[in-house]
PDB file with one MODEL, atoms N, CA, C and O in Angstrom:
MODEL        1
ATOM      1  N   UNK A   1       7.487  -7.589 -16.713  1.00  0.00           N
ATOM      2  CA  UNK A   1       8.523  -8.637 -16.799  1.00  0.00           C
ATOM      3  C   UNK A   1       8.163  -9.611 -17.924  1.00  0.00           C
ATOM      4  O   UNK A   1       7.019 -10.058 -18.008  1.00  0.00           O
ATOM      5  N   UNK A   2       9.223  -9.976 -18.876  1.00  0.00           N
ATOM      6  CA  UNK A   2       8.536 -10.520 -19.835  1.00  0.00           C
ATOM      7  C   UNK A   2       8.736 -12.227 -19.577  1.00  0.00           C
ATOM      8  O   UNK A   2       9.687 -12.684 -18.943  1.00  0.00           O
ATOM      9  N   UNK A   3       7.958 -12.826 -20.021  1.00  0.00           N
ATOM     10  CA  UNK A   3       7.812 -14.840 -19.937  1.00  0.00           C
ATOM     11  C   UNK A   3       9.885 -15.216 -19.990  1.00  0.00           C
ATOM     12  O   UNK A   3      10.364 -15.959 -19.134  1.00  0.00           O
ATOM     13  N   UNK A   4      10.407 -14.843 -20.623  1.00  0.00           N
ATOM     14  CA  UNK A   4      11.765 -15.259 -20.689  1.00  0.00           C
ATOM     15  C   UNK A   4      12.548 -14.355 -19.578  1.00  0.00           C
ATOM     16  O   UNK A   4      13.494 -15.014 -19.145  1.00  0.00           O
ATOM     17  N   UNK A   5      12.503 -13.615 -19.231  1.00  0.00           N
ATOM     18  CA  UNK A   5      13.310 -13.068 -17.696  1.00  0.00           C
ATOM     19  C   UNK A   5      12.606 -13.791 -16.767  1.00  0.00           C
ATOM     20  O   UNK A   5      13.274 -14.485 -16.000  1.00  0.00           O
ATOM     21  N   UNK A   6      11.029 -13.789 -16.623  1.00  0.00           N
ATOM     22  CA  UNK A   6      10.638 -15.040 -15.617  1.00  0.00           C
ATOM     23  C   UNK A   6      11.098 -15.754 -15.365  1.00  0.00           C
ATOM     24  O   UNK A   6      11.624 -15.978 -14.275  1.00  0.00           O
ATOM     25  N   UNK A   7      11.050 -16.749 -16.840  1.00  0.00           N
ATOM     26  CA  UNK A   7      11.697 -18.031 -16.734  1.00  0.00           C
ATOM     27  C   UNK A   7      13.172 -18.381 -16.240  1.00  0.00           C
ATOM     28  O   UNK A   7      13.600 -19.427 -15.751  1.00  0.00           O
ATOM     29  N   UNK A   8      13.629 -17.527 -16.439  1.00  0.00           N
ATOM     30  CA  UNK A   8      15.163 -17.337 -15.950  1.00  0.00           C
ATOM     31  C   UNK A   8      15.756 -17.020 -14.743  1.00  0.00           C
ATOM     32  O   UNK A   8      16.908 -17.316 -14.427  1.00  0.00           O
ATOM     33  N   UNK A   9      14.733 -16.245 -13.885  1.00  0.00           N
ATOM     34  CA  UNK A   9      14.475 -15.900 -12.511  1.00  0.00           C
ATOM     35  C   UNK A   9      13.814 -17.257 -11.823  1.00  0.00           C
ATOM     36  O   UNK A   9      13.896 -17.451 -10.611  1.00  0.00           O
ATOM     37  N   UNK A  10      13.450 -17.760 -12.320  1.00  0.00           N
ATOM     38  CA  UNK A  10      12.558 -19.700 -11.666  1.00  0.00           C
ATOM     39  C   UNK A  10      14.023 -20.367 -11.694  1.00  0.00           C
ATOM     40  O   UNK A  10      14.705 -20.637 -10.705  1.00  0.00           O
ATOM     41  N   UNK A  11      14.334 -20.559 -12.954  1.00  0.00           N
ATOM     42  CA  UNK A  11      15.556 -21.332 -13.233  1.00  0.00           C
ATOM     43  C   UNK A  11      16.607 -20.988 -12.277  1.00  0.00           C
ATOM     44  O   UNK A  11      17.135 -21.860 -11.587  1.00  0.00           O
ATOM     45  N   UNK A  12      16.982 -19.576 -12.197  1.00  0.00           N
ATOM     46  CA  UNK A  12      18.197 -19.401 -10.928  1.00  0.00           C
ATOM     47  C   UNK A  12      17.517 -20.023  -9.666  1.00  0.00           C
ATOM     48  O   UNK A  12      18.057 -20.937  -9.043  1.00  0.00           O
ATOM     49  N   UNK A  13      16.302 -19.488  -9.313  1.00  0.00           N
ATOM     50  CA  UNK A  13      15.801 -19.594  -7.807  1.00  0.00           C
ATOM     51  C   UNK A  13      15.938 -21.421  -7.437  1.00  0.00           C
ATOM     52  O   UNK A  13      16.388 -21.816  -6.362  1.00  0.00           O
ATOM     53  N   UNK A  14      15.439 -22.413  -8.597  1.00  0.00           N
ATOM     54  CA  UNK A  14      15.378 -23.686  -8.540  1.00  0.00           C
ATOM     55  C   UNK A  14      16.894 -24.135  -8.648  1.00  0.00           C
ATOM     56  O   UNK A  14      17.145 -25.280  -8.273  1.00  0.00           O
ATOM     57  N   UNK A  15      17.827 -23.426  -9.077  1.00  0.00           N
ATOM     58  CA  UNK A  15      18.804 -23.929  -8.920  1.00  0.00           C
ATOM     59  C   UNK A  15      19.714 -23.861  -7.583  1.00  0.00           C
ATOM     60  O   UNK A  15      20.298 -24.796  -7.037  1.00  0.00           O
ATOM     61  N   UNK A  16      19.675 -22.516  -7.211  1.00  0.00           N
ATOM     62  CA  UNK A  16      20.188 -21.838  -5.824  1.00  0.00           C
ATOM     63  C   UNK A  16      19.565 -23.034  -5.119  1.00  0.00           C
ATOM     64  O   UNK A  16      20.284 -23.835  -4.523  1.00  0.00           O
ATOM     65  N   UNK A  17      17.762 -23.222  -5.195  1.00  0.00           N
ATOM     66  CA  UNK A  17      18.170 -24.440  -3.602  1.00  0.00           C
ATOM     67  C   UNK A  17      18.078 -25.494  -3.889  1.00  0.00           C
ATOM     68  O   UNK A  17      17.698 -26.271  -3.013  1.00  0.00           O
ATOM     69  N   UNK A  18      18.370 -26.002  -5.202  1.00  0.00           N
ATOM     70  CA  UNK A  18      18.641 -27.062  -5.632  1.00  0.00           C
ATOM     71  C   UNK A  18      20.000 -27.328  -5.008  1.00  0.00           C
ATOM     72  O   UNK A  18      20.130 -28.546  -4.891  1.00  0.00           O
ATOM     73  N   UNK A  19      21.063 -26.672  -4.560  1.00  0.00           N
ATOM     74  CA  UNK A  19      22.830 -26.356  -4.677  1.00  0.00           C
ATOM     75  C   UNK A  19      22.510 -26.400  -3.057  1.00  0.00           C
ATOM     76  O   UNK A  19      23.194 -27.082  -2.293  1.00  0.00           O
ATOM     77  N   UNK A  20      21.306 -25.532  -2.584  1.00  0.00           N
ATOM     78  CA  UNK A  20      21.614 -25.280  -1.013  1.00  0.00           C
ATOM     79  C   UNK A  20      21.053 -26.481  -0.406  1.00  0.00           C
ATOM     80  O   UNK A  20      21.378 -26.746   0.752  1.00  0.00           O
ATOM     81  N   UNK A  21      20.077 -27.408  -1.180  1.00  0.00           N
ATOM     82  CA  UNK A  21      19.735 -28.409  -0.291  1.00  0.00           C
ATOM     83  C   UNK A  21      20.747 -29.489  -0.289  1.00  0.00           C
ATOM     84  O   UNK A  21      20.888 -30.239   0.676  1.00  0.00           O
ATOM     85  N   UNK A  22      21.946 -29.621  -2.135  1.00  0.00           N
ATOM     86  CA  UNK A  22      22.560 -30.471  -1.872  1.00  0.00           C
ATOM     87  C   UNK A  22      23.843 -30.340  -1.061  1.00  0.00           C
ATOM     88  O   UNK A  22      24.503 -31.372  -0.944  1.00  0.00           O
ATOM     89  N   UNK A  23      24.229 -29.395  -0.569  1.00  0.00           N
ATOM     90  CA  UNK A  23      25.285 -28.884   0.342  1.00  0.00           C
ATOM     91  C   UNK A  23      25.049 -29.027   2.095  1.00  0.00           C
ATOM     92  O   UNK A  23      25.891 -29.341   2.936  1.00  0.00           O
ATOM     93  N   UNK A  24      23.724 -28.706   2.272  1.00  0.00           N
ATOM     94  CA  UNK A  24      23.262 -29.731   3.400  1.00  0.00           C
ATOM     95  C   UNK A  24      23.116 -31.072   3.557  1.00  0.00           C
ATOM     96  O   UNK A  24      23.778 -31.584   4.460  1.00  0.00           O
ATOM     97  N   UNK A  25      22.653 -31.529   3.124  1.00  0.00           N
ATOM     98  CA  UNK A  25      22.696 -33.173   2.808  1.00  0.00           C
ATOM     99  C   UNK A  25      24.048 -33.498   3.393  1.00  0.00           C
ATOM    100  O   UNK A  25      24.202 -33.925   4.537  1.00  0.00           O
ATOM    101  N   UNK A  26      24.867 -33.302   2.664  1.00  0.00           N
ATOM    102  CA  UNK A  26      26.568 -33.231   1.845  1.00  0.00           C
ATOM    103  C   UNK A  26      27.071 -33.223   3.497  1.00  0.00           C
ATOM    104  O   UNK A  26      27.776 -34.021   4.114  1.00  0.00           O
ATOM    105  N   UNK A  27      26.370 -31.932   3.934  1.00  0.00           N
ATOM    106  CA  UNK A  27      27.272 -32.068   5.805  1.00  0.00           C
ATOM    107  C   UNK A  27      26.647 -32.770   6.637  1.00  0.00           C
ATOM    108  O   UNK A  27      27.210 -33.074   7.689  1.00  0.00           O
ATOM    109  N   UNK A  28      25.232 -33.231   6.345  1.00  0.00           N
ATOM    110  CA  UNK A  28      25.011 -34.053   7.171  1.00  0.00           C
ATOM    111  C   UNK A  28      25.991 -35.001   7.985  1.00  0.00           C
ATOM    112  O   UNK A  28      25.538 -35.795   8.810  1.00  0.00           O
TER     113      UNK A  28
ENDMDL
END
């Protein structure tokens, strides 16, 4: 796997629960 598909695989993963924590919050 090369350093730039990594990085891009972090970036989705940090974003996904970046989105899922603010959507909980959100129904709190």
């Amino acid at each position: 796997m090369t350093p730039a598909i990594n990085l891009a695989k972090t970036l989705k993963l940090t974003y996904t629960i970046h989105e899922y924590t603010h959507e909980t919050s959100a129904s709190s």
